[in-house]
Amino acid sequence: MDFRRLKLVILLLTVFLTATSSWRTATGRVSNFNYWTTKLFLAATGSLSHNNGNTTASTTTTQRKHVALLLGVRPTLTNAPKWLFRRAWKLHNALLPLLHWNDVTVENKNALKVLWCKAIASVDPQSVCQDDEWTYDMMPDYSRWWILKLIPISLYPRLHHANVEYRTVFLNRCIQQEIARLPAATKIRLVAIGGGYDVRATRMLSQNPRVHEAWELDLPVVIDGKRALLERLKERREKTKGPVQLPELLSVDLNDLDAVRDVLAEFPRNKQKGETWHTIYVIEGVMMFLNDGQPKELFQLFREAARAHGENASICFADHLTSSENSESLTDEEERETVKSLFGSAGWNHLIHWAVKPGKAKQMGCVRIHD
Ligand SMILES: *[C@@H]1O[C@H](CO)[C@@H](O)[C@H](O)[C@H]1NC(C)=O
Ligand SMILES: *[C@@H]1O[C@H](CO)[C@@H](O)[C@H](O)[C@H]1NC(C)=O
């Protein structure tokens, strides 16, 4: 069968399944269509034949199930080969112009795709990531409705969006815990390092009275698009859902240490005498795109800044921090030790939480400094 005809068949099947699934939901019966659509997707793309249960694949799967279970996330598609993830990512690329037709200008494609992944999890009735439509309100006017409301979420094969869901859940929990353990009088500054189009900082600043400030540091091209997205979100939400406070958006190249240092020096500008502040850095899938050795330099800077301002700080991360060579062959325990010693060498000595997830940004955890 030629490729074009195959695509048509998949399209028709999706439409058919969407229709049946809506009907099913309407009649009040819950069914796991995801199982069938993913099986179908695998069969259509020929990957069932790749699934011969060899040991490498099954080790990965056990690890996935383990972390999924701990986080309360439904796991990614069992035994999905890497090339299937790559193909899905490419297909998503091809769909972007359609999804963002007539939308505000947003240019960073990868960050945009991650945002769509988050949006899918954020409206999934079976997910703990549901966020009262904060992410939904970041999405384009017309496509958000048919992608996120019309098509049942259970139809999307659990590939990238499931993977992103792991880290969203993990980071949300780490941040909540860091906030909860601090004395009530301590004011919190949330700093998203290369947060892309993520809405977390805005949501927390608007909803959590403990968070007094939120900063986002990213490349100029991302910041421009983000500003447009956040302004639209504010306009949408303030009509019906209550006030929105926007974070401080700062364009900075994270590879440029001097520029980052200048930004960090501005942190205490709203701090009154006698107040205690605590900075929580959130790092999500960004360090792996920086120069070799840069993560350590940045962590050192964060530490220096905390010391200079007489504050404590935490870093919550889901990323790939160590150089990627040999990383495939490391056990979870070895991986933990590598990350721990990286932080240790930058002066961050308390590794509080740790987990490994599948995918590129697989090292997740939380570190702290205090006196
Ligand atoms: C298992 O899969 C990996 C990667 O997909 C491959 O390198 C390896 O040779 C396979 N092992 C066996 C026994 O088939
Ligand atoms: C830093 O943390 C330590 C230990 O939790 C605490 O005793 C100290 O008061 C904190 N200092 C500031 C400035 O928050």
Short mmCIF file of C-alpha atoms in Angstrom, two decimals, residues 30-191:
data_model
loop_
_atom_site.label_atom_id
_atom_site.label_comp_id
_atom_site.label_asym_id
_atom_site.label_seq_id
_atom_site.Cartn_x
_atom_site.Cartn_y
_atom_site.Cartn_z
CA VAL A 30 -16.30 4.51 29.83
CA SER A 31 -14.06 2.54 27.55
CA ASN A 32 -10.37 2.48 26.94
CA PHE A 33 -10.17 3.49 23.32
CA ASN A 34 -6.58 4.49 23.81
CA TYR A 35 -5.70 0.81 23.88
CA TRP A 36 -7.26 0.19 20.49
CA THR A 37 -6.11 3.36 18.80
CA THR A 38 -2.54 2.84 19.91
CA LYS A 39 -2.61 -0.78 18.79
CA LEU A 40 -3.98 0.45 15.49
CA PHE A 41 -1.36 3.17 15.26
CA LEU A 42 1.37 0.61 15.90
CA ALA A 43 -0.05 -1.81 13.37
CA ALA A 44 -0.45 0.92 10.75
CA THR A 45 3.09 2.16 11.19
CA GLY A 46 4.45 -1.35 11.17
CA SER A 47 5.98 -1.23 14.61
CA LEU A 48 4.29 -4.33 15.97
CA SER A 49 6.88 -6.38 14.13
CA HIS A 50 9.65 -4.46 15.94
CA ASN A 51 8.20 -5.44 19.25
CA ASN A 52 10.04 -8.69 19.82
CA GLY A 53 10.48 -8.18 23.57
CA ASN A 54 14.26 -8.05 23.73
CA THR A 55 15.93 -7.28 27.02
CA THR A 56 16.95 -3.67 26.35
CA ALA A 57 13.38 -2.80 25.51
CA SER A 58 11.93 -4.58 28.50
CA THR A 59 14.33 -2.97 31.00
CA THR A 60 13.26 0.43 29.77
CA THR A 61 9.65 -0.55 30.09
CA THR A 62 10.02 -1.69 33.69
CA GLN A 63 11.70 1.58 34.55
CA ARG A 64 8.88 3.51 32.87
CA LYS A 65 6.18 1.60 34.68
CA HIS A 66 7.95 2.11 37.95
CA VAL A 67 8.18 5.88 37.74
CA ALA A 68 4.68 6.10 36.25
CA LEU A 69 3.32 4.16 39.19
CA LEU A 70 5.12 6.37 41.69
CA LEU A 71 3.79 9.52 40.08
CA GLY A 72 0.29 8.25 39.42
CA VAL A 73 0.64 8.83 35.68
CA ARG A 74 -0.61 6.35 33.11
CA PRO A 75 2.56 4.99 31.44
CA THR A 76 3.71 5.77 27.94
CA LEU A 77 2.80 3.28 25.26
CA THR A 78 4.31 -0.09 26.16
CA ASN A 79 7.25 -1.13 23.98
CA ALA A 80 6.94 1.84 21.63
CA PRO A 81 10.22 1.97 19.71
CA LYS A 82 12.28 5.18 19.58
CA TRP A 83 11.63 5.75 15.90
CA LEU A 84 7.91 5.88 16.58
CA PHE A 85 8.51 8.75 19.01
CA ARG A 86 10.64 10.47 16.36
CA ARG A 87 7.98 10.04 13.71
CA ALA A 88 5.23 11.36 15.96
CA TRP A 89 7.42 14.40 16.74
CA LYS A 90 7.94 15.03 13.02
CA LEU A 91 4.26 14.64 12.26
CA HIS A 92 3.52 17.19 14.98
CA ASN A 93 6.00 19.54 13.27
CA ALA A 94 4.12 19.19 10.01
CA LEU A 95 0.82 19.96 11.73
CA LEU A 96 2.02 23.14 13.45
CA PRO A 97 1.20 25.58 10.62
CA LEU A 98 -2.32 24.19 10.55
CA LEU A 99 -2.72 24.35 14.31
CA HIS A 100 -1.44 27.92 14.45
CA TRP A 101 -3.04 29.30 11.35
CA ASN A 102 -3.91 32.93 11.99
CA ASP A 103 -2.44 32.75 15.52
CA VAL A 104 -0.13 35.17 17.36
CA THR A 105 3.47 34.76 16.24
CA VAL A 106 5.22 32.02 18.17
CA GLU A 107 8.47 30.86 16.66
CA ASN A 108 10.16 28.22 18.75
CA LYS A 109 8.76 24.99 17.33
CA ASN A 110 10.08 22.64 19.97
CA ALA A 111 8.76 24.74 22.83
CA LEU A 112 5.46 24.96 21.01
CA LYS A 113 5.18 21.21 20.62
CA VAL A 114 5.94 20.75 24.31
CA LEU A 115 3.16 23.23 25.05
CA TRP A 116 0.72 21.15 22.99
CA CYS A 117 1.81 18.03 24.89
CA LYS A 118 1.14 19.83 28.15
CA ALA A 119 -2.19 21.06 26.86
CA ILE A 120 -3.30 17.51 26.08
CA ALA A 121 -2.42 16.30 29.57
CA SER A 122 -3.97 19.39 31.14
CA VAL A 123 -7.44 18.62 29.80
CA ASP A 124 -7.24 14.85 30.20
CA PRO A 125 -9.94 13.86 32.71
CA GLN A 126 -7.78 10.88 33.76
CA SER A 127 -4.68 12.95 34.49
CA VAL A 128 -3.52 14.58 37.73
CA CYS A 129 -2.14 17.41 35.58
CA GLN A 130 -5.51 19.04 34.98
CA ASP A 131 -4.99 22.72 35.59
CA ASP A 132 -8.35 24.46 35.42
CA GLU A 133 -7.74 25.44 31.78
CA TRP A 134 -4.60 27.51 32.40
CA THR A 135 -2.75 25.74 29.60
CA TYR A 136 -5.88 25.59 27.48
CA ASP A 137 -6.05 29.37 27.63
CA MET A 138 -2.56 29.61 26.12
CA MET A 139 -3.68 27.81 22.96
CA PRO A 140 -4.80 29.22 19.59
CA ASP A 141 -8.39 30.36 19.19
CA TYR A 142 -9.84 27.86 16.81
CA SER A 143 -7.59 24.80 16.97
CA ARG A 144 -7.69 24.51 20.76
CA TRP A 145 -11.33 23.56 20.68
CA TRP A 146 -11.17 20.79 18.13
CA ILE A 147 -7.86 19.32 19.28
CA LEU A 148 -8.48 19.51 23.01
CA LYS A 149 -12.25 19.38 23.42
CA LEU A 150 -13.76 17.77 20.34
CA ILE A 151 -11.38 14.85 19.88
CA PRO A 152 -11.44 12.62 22.98
CA ILE A 153 -8.04 12.79 24.69
CA SER A 154 -8.00 9.01 25.06
CA LEU A 155 -7.50 8.77 21.29
CA TYR A 156 -4.04 10.31 21.32
CA PRO A 157 -1.41 7.54 21.55
CA ARG A 158 0.46 7.97 24.82
CA LEU A 159 3.82 9.01 23.38
CA HIS A 160 5.27 12.48 23.90
CA HIS A 161 2.42 13.94 25.87
CA ALA A 162 2.60 11.08 28.37
CA ASN A 163 6.33 11.59 28.65
CA VAL A 164 5.91 15.31 29.30
CA GLU A 165 3.18 14.46 31.80
CA TYR A 166 5.72 12.60 33.99
CA ARG A 167 7.86 15.65 34.40
CA THR A 168 4.95 18.04 34.82
CA VAL A 169 3.59 15.95 37.70
CA PHE A 170 7.03 15.51 39.23
CA LEU A 171 7.94 19.20 39.08
CA ASN A 172 4.55 20.39 40.34
CA ARG A 173 4.90 18.11 43.36
CA CYS A 174 8.49 19.12 44.11
CA ILE A 175 7.60 22.80 43.97
CA GLN A 176 4.56 22.28 46.19
CA GLN A 177 6.70 20.43 48.72
CA GLU A 178 9.40 23.07 48.75
CA ILE A 179 6.79 25.73 49.38
CA ALA A 180 5.02 23.71 52.05
CA ARG A 181 8.11 23.13 54.15
CA LEU A 182 9.11 26.81 54.32
CA PRO A 183 7.91 28.99 57.21
CA ALA A 184 4.74 30.92 56.33
CA ALA A 185 6.53 34.27 56.58
CA THR A 186 9.13 33.34 53.95
CA LYS A 187 8.36 34.91 50.59
CA ILE A 188 8.89 32.81 47.52
CA ARG A 189 10.45 33.81 44.23
CA LEU A 190 9.80 31.28 41.46
CA VAL A 191 12.32 31.37 38.62
#
